[in-house]
Coordinates of C-alpha atoms and ligand atoms in Angstrom, one line a residue:
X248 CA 92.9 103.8 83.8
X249 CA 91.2 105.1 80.2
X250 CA 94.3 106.6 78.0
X251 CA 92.2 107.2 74.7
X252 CA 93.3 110.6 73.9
X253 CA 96.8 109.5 74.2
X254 CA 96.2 106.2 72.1
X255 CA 94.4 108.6 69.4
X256 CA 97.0 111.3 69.9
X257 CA 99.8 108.4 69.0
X258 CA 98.1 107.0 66.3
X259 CA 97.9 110.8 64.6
X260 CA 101.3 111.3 65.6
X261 CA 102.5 108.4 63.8
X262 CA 101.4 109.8 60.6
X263 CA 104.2 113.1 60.3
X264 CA 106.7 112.1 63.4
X265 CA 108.6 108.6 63.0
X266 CA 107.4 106.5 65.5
X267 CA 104.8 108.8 67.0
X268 CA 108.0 110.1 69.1
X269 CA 111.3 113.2 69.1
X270 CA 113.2 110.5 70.6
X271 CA 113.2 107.0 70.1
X272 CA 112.9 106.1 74.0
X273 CA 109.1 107.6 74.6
X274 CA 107.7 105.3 72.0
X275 CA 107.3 102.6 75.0
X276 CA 109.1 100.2 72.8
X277 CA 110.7 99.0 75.7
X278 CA 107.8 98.3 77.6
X279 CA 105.2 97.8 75.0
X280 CA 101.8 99.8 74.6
X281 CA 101.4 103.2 73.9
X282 CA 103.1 106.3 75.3
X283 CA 101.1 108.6 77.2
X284 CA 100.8 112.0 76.1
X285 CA 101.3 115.0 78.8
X286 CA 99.3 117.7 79.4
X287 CA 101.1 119.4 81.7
X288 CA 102.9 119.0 85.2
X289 CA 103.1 120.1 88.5
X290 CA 105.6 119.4 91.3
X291 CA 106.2 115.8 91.4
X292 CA 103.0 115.1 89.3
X293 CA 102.2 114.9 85.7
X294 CA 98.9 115.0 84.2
X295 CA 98.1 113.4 80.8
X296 CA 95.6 114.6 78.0
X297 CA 92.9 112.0 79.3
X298 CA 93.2 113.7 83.2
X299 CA 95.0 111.2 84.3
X300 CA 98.1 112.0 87.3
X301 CA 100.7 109.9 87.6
X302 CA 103.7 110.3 90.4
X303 CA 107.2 111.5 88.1
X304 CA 110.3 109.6 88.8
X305 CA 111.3 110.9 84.6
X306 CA 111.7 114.4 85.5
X307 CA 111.7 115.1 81.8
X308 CA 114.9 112.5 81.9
X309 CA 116.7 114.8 84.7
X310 CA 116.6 118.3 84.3
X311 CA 113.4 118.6 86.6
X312 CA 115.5 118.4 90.0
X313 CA 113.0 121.4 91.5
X314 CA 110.1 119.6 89.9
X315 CA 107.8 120.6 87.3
X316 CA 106.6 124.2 86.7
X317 CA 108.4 125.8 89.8
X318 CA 106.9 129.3 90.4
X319 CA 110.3 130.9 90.7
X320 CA 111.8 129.5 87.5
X321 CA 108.7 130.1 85.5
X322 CA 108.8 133.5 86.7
X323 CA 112.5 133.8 85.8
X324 CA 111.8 132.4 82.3
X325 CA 108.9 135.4 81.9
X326 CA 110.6 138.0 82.9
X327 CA 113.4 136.9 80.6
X328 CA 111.2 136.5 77.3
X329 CA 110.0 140.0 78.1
X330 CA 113.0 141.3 76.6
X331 CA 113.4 139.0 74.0
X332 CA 113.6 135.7 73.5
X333 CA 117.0 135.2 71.3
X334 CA 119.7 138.0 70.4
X335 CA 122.8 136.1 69.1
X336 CA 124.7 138.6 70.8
X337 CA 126.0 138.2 74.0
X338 CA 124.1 139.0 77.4
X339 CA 125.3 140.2 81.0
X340 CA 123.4 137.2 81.9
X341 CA 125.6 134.5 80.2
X342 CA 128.8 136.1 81.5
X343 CA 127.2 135.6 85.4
X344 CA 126.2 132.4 84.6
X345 CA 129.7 131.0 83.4
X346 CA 131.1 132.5 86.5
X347 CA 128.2 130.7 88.5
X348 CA 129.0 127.1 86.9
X349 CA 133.1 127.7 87.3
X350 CA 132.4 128.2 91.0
X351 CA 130.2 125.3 91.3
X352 CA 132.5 122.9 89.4
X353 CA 135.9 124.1 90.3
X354 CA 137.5 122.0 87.9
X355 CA 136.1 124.2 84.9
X356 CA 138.3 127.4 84.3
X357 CA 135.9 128.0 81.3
X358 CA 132.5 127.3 79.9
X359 CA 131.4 126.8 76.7
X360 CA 127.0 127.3 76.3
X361 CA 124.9 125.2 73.7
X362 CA 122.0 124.1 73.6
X363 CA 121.6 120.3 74.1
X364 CA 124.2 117.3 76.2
X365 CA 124.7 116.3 73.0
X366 CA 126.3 119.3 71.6
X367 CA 128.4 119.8 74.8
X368 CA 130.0 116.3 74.4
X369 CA 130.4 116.4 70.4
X370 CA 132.0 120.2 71.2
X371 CA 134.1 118.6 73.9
X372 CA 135.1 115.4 71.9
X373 CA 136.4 117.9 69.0
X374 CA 138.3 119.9 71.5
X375 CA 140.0 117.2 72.9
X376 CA 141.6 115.6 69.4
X377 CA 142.2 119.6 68.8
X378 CA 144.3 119.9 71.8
X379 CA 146.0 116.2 71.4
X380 CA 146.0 116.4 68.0
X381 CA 145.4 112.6 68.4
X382 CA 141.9 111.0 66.3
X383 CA 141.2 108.2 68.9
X384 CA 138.4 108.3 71.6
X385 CA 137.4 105.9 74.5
X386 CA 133.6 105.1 75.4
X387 CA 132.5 103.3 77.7
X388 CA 130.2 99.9 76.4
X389 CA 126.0 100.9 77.0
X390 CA 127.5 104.7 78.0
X391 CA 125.3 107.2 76.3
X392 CA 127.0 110.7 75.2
X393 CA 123.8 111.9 73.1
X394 CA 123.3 110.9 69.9
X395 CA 126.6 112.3 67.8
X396 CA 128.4 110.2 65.4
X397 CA 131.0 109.1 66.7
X398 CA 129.4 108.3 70.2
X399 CA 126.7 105.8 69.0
X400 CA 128.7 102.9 69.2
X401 CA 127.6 100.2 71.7
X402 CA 125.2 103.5 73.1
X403 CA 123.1 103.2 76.2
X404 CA 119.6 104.4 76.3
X405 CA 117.3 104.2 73.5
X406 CA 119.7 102.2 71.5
X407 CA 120.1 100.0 74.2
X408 CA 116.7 99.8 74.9
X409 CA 115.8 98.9 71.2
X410 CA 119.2 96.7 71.1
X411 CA 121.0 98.5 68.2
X412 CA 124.4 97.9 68.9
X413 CA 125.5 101.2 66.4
X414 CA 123.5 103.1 63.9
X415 CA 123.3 103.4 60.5
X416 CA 124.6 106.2 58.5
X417 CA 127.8 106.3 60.8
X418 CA 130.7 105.8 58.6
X419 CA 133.3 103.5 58.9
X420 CA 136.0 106.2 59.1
X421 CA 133.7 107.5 62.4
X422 CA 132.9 104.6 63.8
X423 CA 136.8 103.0 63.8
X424 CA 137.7 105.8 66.4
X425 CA 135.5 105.0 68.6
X426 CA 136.9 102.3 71.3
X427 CA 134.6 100.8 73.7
X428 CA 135.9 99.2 76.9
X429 CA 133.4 97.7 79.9
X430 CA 132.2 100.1 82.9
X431 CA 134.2 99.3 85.9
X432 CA 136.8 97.2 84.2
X433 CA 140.2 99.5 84.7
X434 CA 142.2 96.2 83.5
X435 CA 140.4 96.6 79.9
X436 CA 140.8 100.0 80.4
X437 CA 144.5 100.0 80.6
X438 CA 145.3 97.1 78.2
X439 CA 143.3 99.3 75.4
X440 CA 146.1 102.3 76.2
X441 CA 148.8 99.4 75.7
X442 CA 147.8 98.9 72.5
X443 CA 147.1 102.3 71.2
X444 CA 149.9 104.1 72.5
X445 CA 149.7 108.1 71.6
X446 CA 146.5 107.9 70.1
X447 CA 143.9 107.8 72.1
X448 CA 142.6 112.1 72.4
X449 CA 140.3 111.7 75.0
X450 CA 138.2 109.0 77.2
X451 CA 134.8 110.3 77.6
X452 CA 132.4 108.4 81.0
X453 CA 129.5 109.4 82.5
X454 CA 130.9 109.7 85.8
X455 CA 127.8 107.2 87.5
X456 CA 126.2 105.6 84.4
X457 CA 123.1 106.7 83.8
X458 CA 121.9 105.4 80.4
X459 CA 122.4 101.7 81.0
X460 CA 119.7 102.1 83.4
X461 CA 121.6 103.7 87.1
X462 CA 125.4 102.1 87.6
X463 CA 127.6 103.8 90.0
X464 CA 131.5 103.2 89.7
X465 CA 133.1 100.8 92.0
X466 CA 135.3 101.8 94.2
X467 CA 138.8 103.0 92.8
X468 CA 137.8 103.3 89.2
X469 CA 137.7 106.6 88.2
X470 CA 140.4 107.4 90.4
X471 CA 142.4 104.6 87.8
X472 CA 140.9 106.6 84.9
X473 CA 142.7 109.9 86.0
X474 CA 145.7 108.4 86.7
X475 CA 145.9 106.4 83.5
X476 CA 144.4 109.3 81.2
X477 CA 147.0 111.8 82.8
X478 CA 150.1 109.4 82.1
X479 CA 149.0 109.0 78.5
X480 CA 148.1 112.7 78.1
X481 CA 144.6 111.8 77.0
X482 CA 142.1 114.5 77.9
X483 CA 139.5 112.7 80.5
X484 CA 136.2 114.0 79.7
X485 CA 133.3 113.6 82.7
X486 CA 129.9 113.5 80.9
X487 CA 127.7 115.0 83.7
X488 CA 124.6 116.2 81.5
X489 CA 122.8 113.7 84.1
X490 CA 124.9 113.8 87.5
X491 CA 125.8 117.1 87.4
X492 CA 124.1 119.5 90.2
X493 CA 122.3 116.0 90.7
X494 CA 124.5 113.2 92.4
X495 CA 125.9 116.6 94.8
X496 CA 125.6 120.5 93.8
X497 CA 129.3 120.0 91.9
X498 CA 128.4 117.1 90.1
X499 CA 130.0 113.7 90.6
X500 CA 133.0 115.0 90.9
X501 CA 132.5 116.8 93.6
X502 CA 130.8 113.4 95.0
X503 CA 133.9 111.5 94.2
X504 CA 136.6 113.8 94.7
X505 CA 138.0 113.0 91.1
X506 CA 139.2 116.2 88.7
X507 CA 138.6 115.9 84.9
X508 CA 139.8 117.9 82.4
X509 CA 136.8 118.9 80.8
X510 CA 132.7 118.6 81.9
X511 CA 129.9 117.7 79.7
X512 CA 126.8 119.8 81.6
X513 CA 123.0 119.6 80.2
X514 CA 119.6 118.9 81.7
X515 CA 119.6 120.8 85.3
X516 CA 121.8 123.4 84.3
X517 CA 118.7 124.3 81.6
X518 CA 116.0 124.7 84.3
X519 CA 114.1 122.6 82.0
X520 CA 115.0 124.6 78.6
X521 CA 117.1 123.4 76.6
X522 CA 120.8 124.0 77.4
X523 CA 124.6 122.2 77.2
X524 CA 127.6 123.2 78.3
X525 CA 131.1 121.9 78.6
X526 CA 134.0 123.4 80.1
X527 CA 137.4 122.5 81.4
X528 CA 141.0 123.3 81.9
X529 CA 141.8 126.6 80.5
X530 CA 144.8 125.1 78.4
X531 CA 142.3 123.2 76.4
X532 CA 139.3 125.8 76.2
X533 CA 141.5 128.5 74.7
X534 CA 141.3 126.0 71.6
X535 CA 137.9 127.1 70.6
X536 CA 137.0 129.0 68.4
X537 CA 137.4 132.4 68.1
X538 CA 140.6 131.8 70.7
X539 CA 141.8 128.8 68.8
X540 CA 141.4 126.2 65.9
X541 CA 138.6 124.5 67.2
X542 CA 135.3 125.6 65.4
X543 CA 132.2 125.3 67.3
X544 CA 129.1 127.4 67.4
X545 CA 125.3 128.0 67.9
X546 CA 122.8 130.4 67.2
X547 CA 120.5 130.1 69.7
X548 CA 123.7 128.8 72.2
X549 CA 123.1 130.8 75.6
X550 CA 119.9 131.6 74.5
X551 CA 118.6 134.0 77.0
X552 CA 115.8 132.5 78.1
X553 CA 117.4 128.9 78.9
X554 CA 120.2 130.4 81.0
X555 CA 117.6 132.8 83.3
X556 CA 116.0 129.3 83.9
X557 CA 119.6 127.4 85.0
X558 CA 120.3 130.6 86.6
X559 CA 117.4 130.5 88.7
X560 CA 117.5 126.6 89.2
X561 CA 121.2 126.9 90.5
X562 CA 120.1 129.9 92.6
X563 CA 117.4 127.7 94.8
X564 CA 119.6 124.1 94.6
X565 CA 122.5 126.4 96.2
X566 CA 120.5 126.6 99.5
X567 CA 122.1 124.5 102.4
X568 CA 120.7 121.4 103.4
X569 CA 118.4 120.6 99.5
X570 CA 120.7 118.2 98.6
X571 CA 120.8 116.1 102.1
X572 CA 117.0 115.7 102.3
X573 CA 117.0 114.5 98.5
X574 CA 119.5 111.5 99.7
X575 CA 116.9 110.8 102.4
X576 CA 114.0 110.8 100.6
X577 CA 115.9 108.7 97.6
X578 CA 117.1 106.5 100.0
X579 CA 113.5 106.0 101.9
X580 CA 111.9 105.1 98.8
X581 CA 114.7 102.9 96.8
X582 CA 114.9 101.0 100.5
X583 CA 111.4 100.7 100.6
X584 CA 111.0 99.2 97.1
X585 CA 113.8 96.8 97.3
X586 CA 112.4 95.6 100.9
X587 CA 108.4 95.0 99.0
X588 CA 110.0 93.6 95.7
X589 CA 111.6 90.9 98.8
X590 CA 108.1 90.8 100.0
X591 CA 106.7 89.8 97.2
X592 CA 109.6 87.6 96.0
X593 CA 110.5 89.6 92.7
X594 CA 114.4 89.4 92.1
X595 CA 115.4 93.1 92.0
X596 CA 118.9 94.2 91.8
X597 CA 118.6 97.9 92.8
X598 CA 121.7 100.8 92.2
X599 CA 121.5 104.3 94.1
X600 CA 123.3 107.0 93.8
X601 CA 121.7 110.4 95.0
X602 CA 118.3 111.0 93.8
X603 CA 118.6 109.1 90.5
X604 CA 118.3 105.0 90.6
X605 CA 117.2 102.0 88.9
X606 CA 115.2 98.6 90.1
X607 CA 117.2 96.3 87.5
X608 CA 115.2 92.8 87.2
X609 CA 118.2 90.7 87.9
X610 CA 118.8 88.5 91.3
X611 CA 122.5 89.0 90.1
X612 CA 124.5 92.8 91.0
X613 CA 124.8 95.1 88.4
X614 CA 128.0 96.2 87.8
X615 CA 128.3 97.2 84.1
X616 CA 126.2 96.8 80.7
X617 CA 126.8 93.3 80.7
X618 CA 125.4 92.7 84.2
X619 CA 122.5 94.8 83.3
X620 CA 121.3 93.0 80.0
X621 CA 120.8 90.2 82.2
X622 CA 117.8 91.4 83.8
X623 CA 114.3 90.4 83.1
X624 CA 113.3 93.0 81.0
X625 CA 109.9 91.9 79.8
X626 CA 109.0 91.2 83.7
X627 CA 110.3 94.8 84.2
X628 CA 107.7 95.7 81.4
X629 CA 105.3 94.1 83.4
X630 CA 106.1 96.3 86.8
X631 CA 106.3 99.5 84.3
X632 CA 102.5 99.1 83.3
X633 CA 101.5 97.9 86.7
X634 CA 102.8 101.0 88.5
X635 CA 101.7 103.3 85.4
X636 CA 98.2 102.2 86.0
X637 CA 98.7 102.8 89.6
X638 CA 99.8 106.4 89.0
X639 CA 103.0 105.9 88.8
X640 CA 105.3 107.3 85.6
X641 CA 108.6 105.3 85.5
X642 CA 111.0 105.7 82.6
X643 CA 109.7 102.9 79.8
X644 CA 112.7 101.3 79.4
X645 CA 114.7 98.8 82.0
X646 CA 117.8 100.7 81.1
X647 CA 117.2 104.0 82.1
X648 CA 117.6 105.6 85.7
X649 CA 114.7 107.7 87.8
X650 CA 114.9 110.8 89.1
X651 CA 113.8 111.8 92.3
X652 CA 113.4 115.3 92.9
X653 CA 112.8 118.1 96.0
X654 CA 109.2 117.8 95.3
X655 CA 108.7 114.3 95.8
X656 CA 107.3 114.8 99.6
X657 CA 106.4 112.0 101.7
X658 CA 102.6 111.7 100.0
X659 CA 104.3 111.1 96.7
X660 CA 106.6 108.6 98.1
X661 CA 103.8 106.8 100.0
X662 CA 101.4 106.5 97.0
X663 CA 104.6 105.4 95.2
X664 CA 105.4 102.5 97.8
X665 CA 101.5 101.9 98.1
X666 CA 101.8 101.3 94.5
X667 CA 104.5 99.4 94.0
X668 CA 103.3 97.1 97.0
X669 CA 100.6 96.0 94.6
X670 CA 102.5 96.5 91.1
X671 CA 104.9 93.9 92.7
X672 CA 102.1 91.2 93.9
X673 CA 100.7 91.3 90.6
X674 CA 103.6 89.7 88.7
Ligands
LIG1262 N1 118.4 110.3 76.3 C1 117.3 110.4 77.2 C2 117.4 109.3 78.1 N2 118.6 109.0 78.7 C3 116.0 110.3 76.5 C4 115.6 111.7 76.1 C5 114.1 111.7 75.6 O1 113.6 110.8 75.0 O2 113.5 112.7 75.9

């Protein structure tokens, strides 16, 4: 497969972007080579500058659950720039679409708009040590929250797939806030409440881990989270910029039957646009700003164009059945992978939840970061290239989940499997 305008395109981008890249994790560091650059996309496809098209299981990292360039969002995005593209006023619109995402996810009384996940968890993070009027904060170890100060510590995602453990130009003073604790372990969990008693303002997980590559949580663990968290009066934050309106229409919580006190929202909500949110408990909302202490603010948050896009996007995922063929279709293709990489002999460890999942290289279950950084990541490299020169776009990094979304029929499944068939044999 010929990719020169993209290797031309990356070497000119190098020049005025660092690394050739707006976010460390598409500069294919993790896989090697060169990223490719997109032209545009199309359902479940994507097409890049040299004509190539390539099957989508990025999804722009989550947001795309309707796949690319849906007629009725598009249309919903042009008839909103129409009037205007940004007012930093308020708009009917914004008020319908808070009520919209209290309904879907009951457990938010109110709702905050930005314009980024990362915002909506740095907002929330403040909010929290507002309302406790405590400093400390639990992560989770290879959980990603965006890429805030305090939240880069042991990070998931690009830093993981570049192995920085923090980053520079955090301080000290930030950085000795943060706790990190392992996914899935509620004995570490409660043992780090033991020894901070009353300071710990909030604990902040993504519901099913998504940024150490796809790691749902076992069996009774979140359920300890909410009952610890409540007993220590620590706000539990649910970061659900990737499961949300993904694992079910209300999230992970919804999935899991757990209540958080305050929701971390991005990616689908934005139709593709840029968008955050975070809402919660009414008790700890009415500490923002202009209601409360808390200060927090945007000028282009609840831009109008982002939210007629979510709008629209929550208007078609609300139809009955969507989210019941999606498991079926995730679940034919994740099967069907882990029975060829069996075929072919590859050791492949492989975590579903929903439509998003990851193929970890590992013969060994992956239960948590450390579970996951055992896996063959330079053979995963291997598979990544083999399936991208098949037609096949998988995220470039072992540690990231793929998205599968309502246009991935069964042709784009099939050339996927077809694909993978030989991507596997080839190793
Ligand atoms: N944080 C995203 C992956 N979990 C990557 C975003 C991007 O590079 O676009």
């Amino acid at each position: 497969m010929k990719r020169d305008k993209s290797h031309a395109l990356f070497e000119a981008a190098k020049t005025h972007i660092p690394g050739g890249v707006n976010s460390p994790v598409r500069a294919f560091r993790g896989v090697g080579g060169d990223p490719v650059f997109i032209a545009r996309g199309k359902g479940a496809y994507l097409y890049d500058v040299d004509g190539n098209e390539y099957v989508d299981y990025v999804g722009s990292w989550g947001p795309l659950l309707l796949g690319h360039a849906h007629p009725e969002v598009l249309a919903a995005i042009a008839e909103a720039a129409a009037l205007g593209t940004s007012f930093g006023a308020p708009t009917e619109r914004e008020v319908r679409f808070a009520a919209t995402l209290c309904r879907a996810v009951p457990s938010m009384q109110m709702v905050r708009l930005v314009s980024s996940g990362t915002e909506a968890t740095m907002a929330a993070l403040r909010v929290a040590r507002g309302f406790t009027k405590r400093d400390k904060i639990v992560k989770i170890d290879g959980g990603y929250h965006g890429a805030s100060d305090g939240l880069l510590a042991a990070a998931g995602s690009g830093a993981a797939t570049l192995g920085i453990p923090g980053s520079a130009g955090v301080t000290a003073g930030t950085a000795q806030d943060t706790l990190t604790v392992a996914w899935n372990d509620a004995a570490e969990m409660r043992a780090v409440f033991a020894a901070n008693p009353s300071q710990i303002a909030a604990v902040i997980v993504e519901p099913v881990c998504g940024n150490m590559g796809c790691v749902p949580p076992q069996p009774g663990y979140l359920e300890a989270l909410r009952e610890l968290t409540r007993a220590a009066g620590t706000v539990l934050i649910f970061d659900e910029v990737m499961t949300g309106f993904r694992v079910a229409f209300g999230g992970a919580q919804a999935r899991y039957g757990i209540e958080p006190d305050l929701t971390c929202l991005g990616k689908i909500v934005g139709g593709g646009l840029p968008v955050g949110a975070y809402g919660g408990k009414r008790e700890i909302m009415s500490c923002i700003a202009p209601l409360g202490p808390v200060y927090q603010a945007g000028t282009l948050s609840g831009n109008p164009l982002a939210v007629a896009a979510g709008e629209k996007t929550l208007e078609l995922l609300s139809k009955p059945g969507l989210y019941e063929s999606l498991e079926a279709a995730s679940a034919r293709l994740v099967d069907g992978l882990g029975a060829l990489a069996r075929e072919a002999g590859v050791a492949v460890s492989a975590n579903r939840v929903g439509s998003m999942f990851t193929g970890f290289f590992s013969s060994s279950p992956v239960t948590d970061y450390a579970s996951a950084k055992k896996s063959d990541t330079a053979r995963f490299g291997k598979f990544f290239h083999a399936m991208l020169d098949r037609g096949v776009y998988l995220a470039p990094s072992q540690f990231e989940a793929a998205f599968v979304s309502l246009a991935h029929d069964a042709r784009a499944i099939d050339r996927t499997l077809d694909a993978a068939r030989q991507s596997f044999k080839s190793l």
